[in-house]
Amino acid sequence: MIDKEFLEILACPACKGEVRLDEPDERIVCQACGRRYPVRDGIPVMLIDEAEGK
Amino acid sequence: MRSRWQLSQKSIKRAYAAVSPVYDLVFDRIFSPGRVEAIKLMGIGPDDRILDVGIGTGLNLPLYPRHRQLVGIDISGKMLRKAHERIRELNASYVRLAVMDAMQMGFQDNSFDHVLATYVISVVPDPIQVLQEIRRVCRPKGHIIIVNHFKSEHPIMGRIEGLMAPLITRTGLFKPDLQLTPLLEEVGLVPDQIHRVNLFSGWRLIQCSNSKETTPDRAPPKGGTHVR
């Protein structure tokens, strides 16, 4: 489950920027560099290779 | 300097795909004493945040005290799906999981009070980078606990292991000849405690306090975030 507490400690693995959850798209979005990370089976996939954008 | 500590990502993936059917059996039985000791030694407080690096299928999960802010990461989504099943069986929905590369973690600085890496350091392409990332995400004076195989400091055993190391490394499973002292020195970690664990020689449990400059502005807010 991705709740507020979890999002607070998550960061973009590339630039370490803060992230937010884009709920309709089920993506974790970096607010600094804009990379978008997928969420699969409720588990965030915070791998630079799997990110969209940038 | 670094190359002698490196394994290729490709050989690691291939080796673990080959052993995955028996992985839990072997790793649960033979390597459980190290896991049990490590988690006991952490002295986890009720509001502490814990990171388990390379949680895999979640073999460590039943060993933690319940209802803690526990986060597990692994590079293998497939292993994490098994961990997810285990979380459901244990009724431990407060545990969070994420697919991450331990060499480039997706966490803010100083996010955790304890960081545990059981049997991880010698199965990553670059152990130094992993230890540096562990130091980054662990808060100042937080606990860093590593359970791993290291090259024997006994002169004869050390030489025998040195001769066998290329063979074991070639299997891609792990590098058996990591040298504890130079590795820790390289990343500026000073062990508070070193224990021998498990059945065979060379397995060590290392506990360090994360001595580093404080950067409080990056630390996420704590307290009142405890999830039960």
PDB file of C-alpha atoms in Angstrom:
ATOM      1  CA  MET A   1       0.000   0.000   0.000  1.00  0.00           C
ATOM      2  CA  ILE A   2       1.303   3.448  -0.895  1.00  0.00           C
ATOM      3  CA  ASP A   3       0.172   5.850   1.799  1.00  0.00           C
ATOM      4  CA  LYS A   4       1.289   9.332   2.830  1.00  0.00           C
ATOM      5  CA  GLU A   5       3.959   8.076   5.250  1.00  0.00           C
ATOM      6  CA  PHE A   6       5.527   5.880   2.601  1.00  0.00           C
ATOM      7  CA  LEU A   7       5.496   8.660  -0.017  1.00  0.00           C
ATOM      8  CA  GLU A   8       7.286  10.982   2.412  1.00  0.00           C
ATOM      9  CA  ILE A   9      10.361   8.775   2.510  1.00  0.00           C
ATOM     10  CA  LEU A  10      10.325   7.758  -1.157  1.00  0.00           C
ATOM     11  CA  ALA A  11      12.546   9.717  -3.515  1.00  0.00           C
ATOM     12  CA  CYS A  12      13.429   9.621  -7.175  1.00  0.00           C
ATOM     13  CA  PRO A  13      16.322   7.123  -7.462  1.00  0.00           C
ATOM     14  CA  ALA A  14      17.861   9.282 -10.191  1.00  0.00           C
ATOM     15  CA  CYS A  15      17.773  12.811  -8.725  1.00  0.00           C
ATOM     16  CA  LYS A  16      16.545  12.059  -5.139  1.00  0.00           C
ATOM     17  CA  GLY A  17      13.745  14.580  -5.633  1.00  0.00           C
ATOM     18  CA  GLU A  18      10.460  14.336  -3.744  1.00  0.00           C
ATOM     19  CA  VAL A  19       7.751  12.231  -5.322  1.00  0.00           C
ATOM     20  CA  ARG A  20       3.971  12.207  -5.414  1.00  0.00           C
ATOM     21  CA  LEU A  21       1.438   9.554  -6.336  1.00  0.00           C
ATOM     22  CA  ASP A  22      -0.460  10.126  -9.566  1.00  0.00           C
ATOM     23  CA  GLU A  23      -3.487   8.077  -8.601  1.00  0.00           C
ATOM     24  CA  PRO A  24      -5.472   7.789 -11.826  1.00  0.00           C
ATOM     25  CA  ASP A  25      -2.339   6.636 -13.655  1.00  0.00           C
ATOM     26  CA  GLU A  26      -0.892   4.610 -10.766  1.00  0.00           C
ATOM     27  CA  ARG A  27       2.482   6.242 -11.228  1.00  0.00           C
ATOM     28  CA  ILE A  28       4.983   7.660  -8.771  1.00  0.00           C
ATOM     29  CA  VAL A  29       6.035  11.004 -10.203  1.00  0.00           C
ATOM     30  CA  CYS A  30       9.220  12.888  -9.347  1.00  0.00           C
ATOM     31  CA  GLN A  31       8.367  16.522  -8.653  1.00  0.00           C
ATOM     32  CA  ALA A  32      11.914  17.627  -9.503  1.00  0.00           C
ATOM     33  CA  CYS A  33      12.832  15.838 -12.746  1.00  0.00           C
ATOM     34  CA  GLY A  34       9.427  14.544 -13.855  1.00  0.00           C
ATOM     35  CA  ARG A  35      10.386  10.879 -14.167  1.00  0.00           C
ATOM     36  CA  ARG A  36       7.371   8.590 -13.759  1.00  0.00           C
ATOM     37  CA  TYR A  37       7.738   5.229 -12.054  1.00  0.00           C
ATOM     38  CA  PRO A  38       5.239   2.393 -12.462  1.00  0.00           C
ATOM     39  CA  VAL A  39       3.345   0.670  -9.646  1.00  0.00           C
ATOM     40  CA  ARG A  40       2.834  -3.070 -10.174  1.00  0.00           C
ATOM     41  CA  ASP A  41       0.532  -5.122  -7.949  1.00  0.00           C
ATOM     42  CA  GLY A  42       0.572  -2.204  -5.515  1.00  0.00           C
ATOM     43  CA  ILE A  43       4.400  -2.253  -5.337  1.00  0.00           C
ATOM     44  CA  PRO A  44       6.260   0.856  -6.568  1.00  0.00           C
ATOM     45  CA  VAL A  45       8.962   0.039  -9.094  1.00  0.00           C
ATOM     46  CA  MET A  46      11.592   2.687  -8.346  1.00  0.00           C
ATOM     47  CA  LEU A  47      14.098   1.692 -11.025  1.00  0.00           C
ATOM     48  CA  ILE A  48      15.607   4.324 -13.303  1.00  0.00           C
ATOM     49  CA  ASP A  49      15.447   1.905 -16.255  1.00  0.00           C
ATOM     50  CA  GLU A  50      11.706   1.458 -15.794  1.00  0.00           C
ATOM     51  CA  ALA A  51      10.902   5.183 -15.565  1.00  0.00           C
ATOM     52  CA  GLU A  52       9.062   7.092 -18.263  1.00  0.00           C
ATOM     53  CA  GLY A  53       9.971  10.630 -19.180  1.00  0.00           C
ATOM     54  CA  LYS A  54      13.230  12.552 -19.065  1.00  0.00           C
TER      55      LYS A  54
ATOM     56  CA  MET B   1      40.351  -0.601  -6.711  1.00  0.00           C
ATOM     57  CA  ARG B   2      36.671  -1.336  -7.099  1.00  0.00           C
ATOM     58  CA  SER B   3      36.834  -3.997  -9.818  1.00  0.00           C
ATOM     59  CA  ARG B   4      37.903  -6.767  -7.466  1.00  0.00           C
ATOM     60  CA  TRP B   5      34.655  -6.299  -5.557  1.00  0.00           C
ATOM     61  CA  GLN B   6      32.456  -6.504  -8.585  1.00  0.00           C
ATOM     62  CA  LEU B   7      30.184  -9.213  -9.964  1.00  0.00           C
ATOM     63  CA  SER B   8      28.269  -8.743 -13.174  1.00  0.00           C
ATOM     64  CA  GLN B   9      24.523  -8.137 -12.902  1.00  0.00           C
ATOM     65  CA  LYS B  10      23.954 -10.671 -15.708  1.00  0.00           C
ATOM     66  CA  SER B  11      25.749 -13.521 -13.938  1.00  0.00           C
ATOM     67  CA  ILE B  12      23.905 -12.722 -10.690  1.00  0.00           C
ATOM     68  CA  LYS B  13      20.502 -12.878 -12.387  1.00  0.00           C
ATOM     69  CA  ARG B  14      21.373 -16.127 -14.172  1.00  0.00           C
ATOM     70  CA  ALA B  15      22.671 -17.804 -11.012  1.00  0.00           C
ATOM     71  CA  TYR B  16      19.664 -16.858  -8.899  1.00  0.00           C
ATOM     72  CA  ALA B  17      17.219 -17.969 -11.592  1.00  0.00           C
ATOM     73  CA  ALA B  18      18.945 -21.383 -11.470  1.00  0.00           C
ATOM     74  CA  VAL B  19      18.795 -21.781  -7.684  1.00  0.00           C
ATOM     75  CA  SER B  20      15.396 -20.152  -7.109  1.00  0.00           C
ATOM     76  CA  PRO B  21      13.509 -23.470  -6.667  1.00  0.00           C
ATOM     77  CA  VAL B  22      15.626 -24.403  -3.635  1.00  0.00           C
ATOM     78  CA  TYR B  23      16.472 -20.882  -2.516  1.00  0.00           C
ATOM     79  CA  ASP B  24      14.060 -20.690   0.418  1.00  0.00           C
ATOM     80  CA  LEU B  25      14.956 -24.168   1.615  1.00  0.00           C
ATOM     81  CA  VAL B  26      18.697 -23.476   1.689  1.00  0.00           C
ATOM     82  CA  PHE B  27      18.535 -19.873   2.810  1.00  0.00           C
ATOM     83  CA  ASP B  28      15.895 -20.463   5.440  1.00  0.00           C
ATOM     84  CA  ARG B  29      17.619 -23.387   7.152  1.00  0.00           C
ATOM     85  CA  ILE B  30      21.348 -22.728   6.894  1.00  0.00           C
ATOM     86  CA  PHE B  31      21.313 -18.957   7.086  1.00  0.00           C
ATOM     87  CA  SER B  32      18.540 -18.383   9.591  1.00  0.00           C
ATOM     88  CA  PRO B  33      20.803 -18.087  12.698  1.00  0.00           C
ATOM     89  CA  GLY B  34      22.424 -14.988  11.171  1.00  0.00           C
ATOM     90  CA  ARG B  35      19.026 -13.441  10.445  1.00  0.00           C
ATOM     91  CA  VAL B  36      17.669 -14.141  13.916  1.00  0.00           C
ATOM     92  CA  GLU B  37      20.759 -12.703  15.628  1.00  0.00           C
ATOM     93  CA  ALA B  38      20.767  -9.608  13.419  1.00  0.00           C
ATOM     94  CA  ILE B  39      17.176  -8.646  14.141  1.00  0.00           C
ATOM     95  CA  LYS B  40      17.633  -9.327  17.861  1.00  0.00           C
ATOM     96  CA  LEU B  41      20.666  -7.038  17.887  1.00  0.00           C
ATOM     97  CA  MET B  42      18.810  -4.163  16.229  1.00  0.00           C
ATOM     98  CA  GLY B  43      16.844  -3.353  19.390  1.00  0.00           C
ATOM     99  CA  ILE B  44      13.921  -1.973  17.438  1.00  0.00           C
ATOM    100  CA  GLY B  45      11.935   0.708  19.283  1.00  0.00           C
ATOM    101  CA  PRO B  46       8.154   1.069  18.840  1.00  0.00           C
ATOM    102  CA  ASP B  47       8.349   4.096  16.510  1.00  0.00           C
ATOM    103  CA  ASP B  48      11.497   3.142  14.637  1.00  0.00           C
ATOM    104  CA  ARG B  49      11.661   2.945  10.874  1.00  0.00           C
ATOM    105  CA  ILE B  50      13.453  -0.084   9.499  1.00  0.00           C
ATOM    106  CA  LEU B  51      14.754  -0.801   6.018  1.00  0.00           C
ATOM    107  CA  ASP B  52      15.464  -4.370   4.943  1.00  0.00           C
ATOM    108  CA  VAL B  53      17.742  -4.239   1.885  1.00  0.00           C
ATOM    109  CA  GLY B  54      17.379  -7.268  -0.384  1.00  0.00           C
ATOM    110  CA  ILE B  55      14.360  -8.644   1.465  1.00  0.00           C
ATOM    111  CA  GLY B  56      13.843 -11.164  -1.347  1.00  0.00           C
ATOM    112  CA  THR B  57      10.971 -13.535  -0.627  1.00  0.00           C
ATOM    113  CA  GLY B  58      10.621 -12.079   2.866  1.00  0.00           C
ATOM    114  CA  LEU B  59      12.439 -14.719   4.917  1.00  0.00           C
ATOM    115  CA  ASN B  60      13.224 -12.053   7.523  1.00  0.00           C
ATOM    116  CA  LEU B  61       9.608 -10.954   7.873  1.00  0.00           C
ATOM    117  CA  PRO B  62       8.456 -13.329  10.646  1.00  0.00           C
ATOM    118  CA  LEU B  63      11.517 -12.395  12.729  1.00  0.00           C
ATOM    119  CA  TYR B  64      10.671  -8.707  13.169  1.00  0.00           C
ATOM    120  CA  PRO B  65       8.578  -7.412  16.052  1.00  0.00           C
ATOM    121  CA  ARG B  66       5.068  -6.754  14.769  1.00  0.00           C
ATOM    122  CA  HIS B  67       3.514  -3.389  13.912  1.00  0.00           C
ATOM    123  CA  ARG B  68       6.716  -1.583  13.059  1.00  0.00           C
ATOM    124  CA  GLN B  69       7.363   0.797  10.174  1.00  0.00           C
ATOM    125  CA  LEU B  70       9.174  -1.749   8.109  1.00  0.00           C
ATOM    126  CA  VAL B  71      10.112  -1.267   4.461  1.00  0.00           C
ATOM    127  CA  GLY B  72      11.597  -4.017   2.307  1.00  0.00           C
ATOM    128  CA  ILE B  73      13.322  -3.512  -1.037  1.00  0.00           C
ATOM    129  CA  ASP B  74      14.640  -5.908  -3.647  1.00  0.00           C
ATOM    130  CA  ILE B  75      15.706  -5.603  -7.267  1.00  0.00           C
ATOM    131  CA  SER B  76      13.578  -8.617  -8.183  1.00  0.00           C
ATOM    132  CA  GLY B  77       9.869  -7.906  -8.530  1.00  0.00           C
ATOM    133  CA  LYS B  78       9.308 -11.653  -8.719  1.00  0.00           C
ATOM    134  CA  MET B  79      10.867 -12.230  -5.290  1.00  0.00           C
ATOM    135  CA  LEU B  80       8.868  -9.309  -3.874  1.00  0.00           C
ATOM    136  CA  ARG B  81       5.616 -10.846  -5.058  1.00  0.00           C
ATOM    137  CA  LYS B  82       6.454 -13.838  -2.842  1.00  0.00           C
ATOM    138  CA  ALA B  83       7.248 -11.450   0.005  1.00  0.00           C
ATOM    139  CA  HIS B  84       3.858  -9.839  -0.608  1.00  0.00           C
ATOM    140  CA  GLU B  85       2.160 -13.238  -0.213  1.00  0.00           C
ATOM    141  CA  ARG B  86       4.079 -13.792   3.011  1.00  0.00           C
ATOM    142  CA  ILE B  87       2.940 -10.394   4.308  1.00  0.00           C
ATOM    143  CA  ARG B  88      -0.649 -11.440   3.649  1.00  0.00           C
ATOM    144  CA  GLU B  89      -0.149 -14.792   5.422  1.00  0.00           C
ATOM    145  CA  LEU B  90       1.433 -13.035   8.409  1.00  0.00           C
ATOM    146  CA  ASN B  91      -1.362 -10.465   8.463  1.00  0.00           C
ATOM    147  CA  ALA B  92       1.317  -7.762   8.391  1.00  0.00           C
ATOM    148  CA  SER B  93      -0.149  -5.251   5.950  1.00  0.00           C
ATOM    149  CA  TYR B  94       1.833  -2.452   7.653  1.00  0.00           C
ATOM    150  CA  VAL B  95       4.987  -3.678   5.863  1.00  0.00           C
ATOM    151  CA  ARG B  96       5.789  -1.674   2.712  1.00  0.00           C
ATOM    152  CA  LEU B  97       7.631  -3.055  -0.303  1.00  0.00           C
ATOM    153  CA  ALA B  98       9.327  -1.421  -3.290  1.00  0.00           C
ATOM    154  CA  VAL B  99      11.374  -2.654  -6.219  1.00  0.00           C
ATOM    155  CA  MET B 100      14.699  -0.830  -5.983  1.00  0.00           C
ATOM    156  CA  ASP B 101      18.330  -1.135  -6.933  1.00  0.00           C
ATOM    157  CA  ALA B 102      20.330  -1.078  -3.692  1.00  0.00           C
ATOM    158  CA  MET B 103      23.008   0.902  -5.524  1.00  0.00           C
ATOM    159  CA  GLN B 104      20.520   3.692  -6.370  1.00  0.00           C
ATOM    160  CA  MET B 105      17.809   3.688  -3.755  1.00  0.00           C
ATOM    161  CA  GLY B 106      14.652   5.737  -4.094  1.00  0.00           C
ATOM    162  CA  PHE B 107      14.592   7.048  -0.531  1.00  0.00           C
ATOM    163  CA  GLN B 108      15.186  10.461   1.006  1.00  0.00           C
ATOM    164  CA  ASP B 109      18.344  10.907   3.078  1.00  0.00           C
ATOM    165  CA  ASN B 110      18.143   9.884   6.750  1.00  0.00           C
ATOM    166  CA  SER B 111      14.840   8.047   6.350  1.00  0.00           C
ATOM    167  CA  PHE B 112      15.574   5.037   8.589  1.00  0.00           C
ATOM    168  CA  ASP B 113      16.630   4.301  12.163  1.00  0.00           C
ATOM    169  CA  HIS B 114      17.884   0.817  11.264  1.00  0.00           C
ATOM    170  CA  VAL B 115      19.100  -0.591   7.966  1.00  0.00           C
ATOM    171  CA  LEU B 116      19.632  -4.328   7.674  1.00  0.00           C
ATOM    172  CA  ALA B 117      21.349  -6.100   4.787  1.00  0.00           C
ATOM    173  CA  THR B 118      21.410  -9.876   5.215  1.00  0.00           C
ATOM    174  CA  TYR B 119      23.410 -11.734   2.562  1.00  0.00           C
ATOM    175  CA  VAL B 120      23.316  -8.818   0.121  1.00  0.00           C
ATOM    176  CA  ILE B 121      26.728  -7.148   0.024  1.00  0.00           C
ATOM    177  CA  SER B 122      28.468  -9.949  -1.868  1.00  0.00           C
ATOM    178  CA  VAL B 123      25.698 -10.451  -4.438  1.00  0.00           C
ATOM    179  CA  VAL B 124      25.603  -6.934  -5.822  1.00  0.00           C
ATOM    180  CA  PRO B 125      27.721  -5.567  -8.671  1.00  0.00           C
ATOM    181  CA  ASP B 126      29.237  -2.861  -6.450  1.00  0.00           C
ATOM    182  CA  PRO B 127      29.226  -3.431  -2.660  1.00  0.00           C
ATOM    183  CA  ILE B 128      30.820  -0.042  -1.965  1.00  0.00           C
ATOM    184  CA  GLN B 129      28.042   1.823  -3.695  1.00  0.00           C
ATOM    185  CA  VAL B 130      25.450  -0.199  -1.770  1.00  0.00           C
ATOM    186  CA  LEU B 131      27.115   0.600   1.552  1.00  0.00           C
ATOM    187  CA  GLN B 132      27.272   4.285   0.617  1.00  0.00           C
ATOM    188  CA  GLU B 133      23.562   4.261  -0.203  1.00  0.00           C
ATOM    189  CA  ILE B 134      22.814   2.493   3.089  1.00  0.00           C
ATOM    190  CA  ARG B 135      24.726   5.241   4.907  1.00  0.00           C
ATOM    191  CA  ARG B 136      22.814   7.923   3.029  1.00  0.00           C
ATOM    192  CA  VAL B 137      19.331   6.618   3.841  1.00  0.00           C
ATOM    193  CA  CYS B 138      20.163   5.721   7.457  1.00  0.00           C
ATOM    194  CA  ARG B 139      19.898   8.613   9.890  1.00  0.00           C
ATOM    195  CA  PRO B 140      22.993   9.823  11.760  1.00  0.00           C
ATOM    196  CA  LYS B 141      23.747   7.428  14.648  1.00  0.00           C
ATOM    197  CA  GLY B 142      21.219   4.941  13.209  1.00  0.00           C
ATOM    198  CA  HIS B 143      22.102   1.257  13.139  1.00  0.00           C
ATOM    199  CA  ILE B 144      23.577  -0.418  10.101  1.00  0.00           C
ATOM    200  CA  ILE B 145      23.620  -4.196  10.315  1.00  0.00           C
ATOM    201  CA  ILE B 146      25.274  -6.408   7.760  1.00  0.00           C
ATOM    202  CA  VAL B 147      25.301 -10.197   7.670  1.00  0.00           C
ATOM    203  CA  ASN B 148      27.633 -11.571   5.076  1.00  0.00           C
ATOM    204  CA  HIS B 149      30.445 -13.904   4.188  1.00  0.00           C
ATOM    205  CA  PHE B 150      33.894 -12.359   4.397  1.00  0.00           C
ATOM    206  CA  LYS B 151      37.324 -13.664   3.655  1.00  0.00           C
ATOM    207  CA  SER B 152      38.858 -15.403   6.652  1.00  0.00           C
ATOM    208  CA  GLU B 153      41.491 -13.439   8.534  1.00  0.00           C
ATOM    209  CA  HIS B 154      43.109 -16.734   9.542  1.00  0.00           C
ATOM    210  CA  PRO B 155      46.255 -17.048   7.364  1.00  0.00           C
ATOM    211  CA  ILE B 156      45.738 -20.682   6.277  1.00  0.00           C
ATOM    212  CA  MET B 157      41.942 -20.522   5.886  1.00  0.00           C
ATOM    213  CA  GLY B 158      42.365 -17.221   4.092  1.00  0.00           C
ATOM    214  CA  ARG B 159      44.726 -18.810   1.581  1.00  0.00           C
ATOM    215  CA  ILE B 160      42.446 -21.815   0.967  1.00  0.00           C
ATOM    216  CA  GLU B 161      39.482 -19.500   0.444  1.00  0.00           C
ATOM    217  CA  GLY B 162      41.607 -17.360  -1.840  1.00  0.00           C
ATOM    218  CA  LEU B 163      42.267 -20.386  -4.027  1.00  0.00           C
ATOM    219  CA  MET B 164      38.597 -21.390  -4.123  1.00  0.00           C
ATOM    220  CA  ALA B 165      37.198 -17.881  -4.573  1.00  0.00           C
ATOM    221  CA  PRO B 166      37.466 -17.682  -8.383  1.00  0.00           C
ATOM    222  CA  LEU B 167      35.471 -20.928  -8.673  1.00  0.00           C
ATOM    223  CA  ILE B 168      32.683 -19.730  -6.403  1.00  0.00           C
ATOM    224  CA  THR B 169      32.649 -16.273  -7.989  1.00  0.00           C
ATOM    225  CA  ARG B 170      32.297 -17.926 -11.414  1.00  0.00           C
ATOM    226  CA  THR B 171      29.015 -19.537 -10.320  1.00  0.00           C
ATOM    227  CA  GLY B 172      27.693 -15.958 -10.037  1.00  0.00           C
ATOM    228  CA  LEU B 173      26.079 -16.718  -6.669  1.00  0.00           C
ATOM    229  CA  PHE B 174      28.322 -14.574  -4.531  1.00  0.00           C
ATOM    230  CA  LYS B 175      31.849 -13.368  -4.010  1.00  0.00           C
ATOM    231  CA  PRO B 176      33.221 -15.285  -1.017  1.00  0.00           C
ATOM    232  CA  ASP B 177      36.423 -13.296  -0.606  1.00  0.00           C
ATOM    233  CA  LEU B 178      35.196  -9.827   0.311  1.00  0.00           C
ATOM    234  CA  GLN B 179      37.587  -8.400   2.830  1.00  0.00           C
ATOM    235  CA  LEU B 180      35.712  -6.959   5.746  1.00  0.00           C
ATOM    236  CA  THR B 181      38.144  -4.362   7.064  1.00  0.00           C
ATOM    237  CA  PRO B 182      39.132  -2.642   3.790  1.00  0.00           C
ATOM    238  CA  LEU B 183      35.504  -2.628   2.627  1.00  0.00           C
ATOM    239  CA  LEU B 184      34.241  -0.925   5.784  1.00  0.00           C
ATOM    240  CA  GLU B 185      37.169   1.490   5.760  1.00  0.00           C
ATOM    241  CA  GLU B 186      36.442   2.461   2.171  1.00  0.00           C
ATOM    242  CA  VAL B 187      32.962   3.670   3.137  1.00  0.00           C
ATOM    243  CA  GLY B 188      33.964   5.082   6.522  1.00  0.00           C
ATOM    244  CA  LEU B 189      32.074   2.591   8.686  1.00  0.00           C
ATOM    245  CA  VAL B 190      33.485   1.538  12.029  1.00  0.00           C
ATOM    246  CA  PRO B 191      31.988  -1.667  13.455  1.00  0.00           C
ATOM    247  CA  ASP B 192      30.675  -1.541  17.040  1.00  0.00           C
ATOM    248  CA  GLN B 193      30.209  -5.294  17.151  1.00  0.00           C
ATOM    249  CA  ILE B 194      31.288  -8.233  15.026  1.00  0.00           C
ATOM    250  CA  HIS B 195      29.804 -11.691  15.668  1.00  0.00           C
ATOM    251  CA  ARG B 196      30.387 -15.052  14.044  1.00  0.00           C
ATOM    252  CA  VAL B 197      27.155 -16.564  12.757  1.00  0.00           C
ATOM    253  CA  ASN B 198      25.912 -19.656  10.931  1.00  0.00           C
ATOM    254  CA  LEU B 199      27.342 -23.101  10.513  1.00  0.00           C
ATOM    255  CA  PHE B 200      30.284 -22.462   8.227  1.00  0.00           C
ATOM    256  CA  SER B 201      33.304 -20.255   8.715  1.00  0.00           C
ATOM    257  CA  GLY B 202      33.536 -16.754   7.354  1.00  0.00           C
ATOM    258  CA  TRP B 203      29.973 -15.600   8.108  1.00  0.00           C
ATOM    259  CA  ARG B 204      29.868 -12.414  10.113  1.00  0.00           C
ATOM    260  CA  LEU B 205      27.270 -10.160  11.644  1.00  0.00           C
ATOM    261  CA  ILE B 206      28.481  -6.572  11.784  1.00  0.00           C
ATOM    262  CA  GLN B 207      26.788  -3.741  13.603  1.00  0.00           C
ATOM    263  CA  CYS B 208      27.834  -0.153  12.982  1.00  0.00           C
ATOM    264  CA  SER B 209      26.551   3.181  14.168  1.00  0.00           C
ATOM    265  CA  ASN B 210      26.093   5.517  11.209  1.00  0.00           C
ATOM    266  CA  SER B 211      28.496   8.338  12.002  1.00  0.00           C
ATOM    267  CA  LYS B 212      27.896  11.185   9.590  1.00  0.00           C
ATOM    268  CA  GLU B 213      27.235  14.872   9.371  1.00  0.00           C
ATOM    269  CA  THR B 214      23.644  15.761  10.222  1.00  0.00           C
ATOM    270  CA  THR B 215      21.514  17.131   7.444  1.00  0.00           C
ATOM    271  CA  PRO B 216      18.244  17.630   9.341  1.00  0.00           C
ATOM    272  CA  ASP B 217      16.508  19.584   6.584  1.00  0.00           C
ATOM    273  CA  ARG B 218      16.206  16.478   4.399  1.00  0.00           C
ATOM    274  CA  ALA B 219      14.910  14.205   7.147  1.00  0.00           C
ATOM    275  CA  PRO B 220      11.212  13.430   6.796  1.00  0.00           C
ATOM    276  CA  PRO B 221       8.955  14.291   9.715  1.00  0.00           C
ATOM    277  CA  LYS B 222       8.777  11.635  12.374  1.00  0.00           C
ATOM    278  CA  GLY B 223       6.381  10.856  15.168  1.00  0.00           C
ATOM    279  CA  GLY B 224       2.660  10.476  14.746  1.00  0.00           C
ATOM    280  CA  THR B 225       3.283   8.531  11.555  1.00  0.00           C
ATOM    281  CA  HIS B 226       3.150   5.179  13.238  1.00  0.00           C
ATOM    282  CA  VAL B 227       0.776   2.822  11.463  1.00  0.00           C
ATOM    283  CA  ARG B 228      -0.977   0.051  13.345  1.00  0.00           C
TER     284      ARG B 228
END
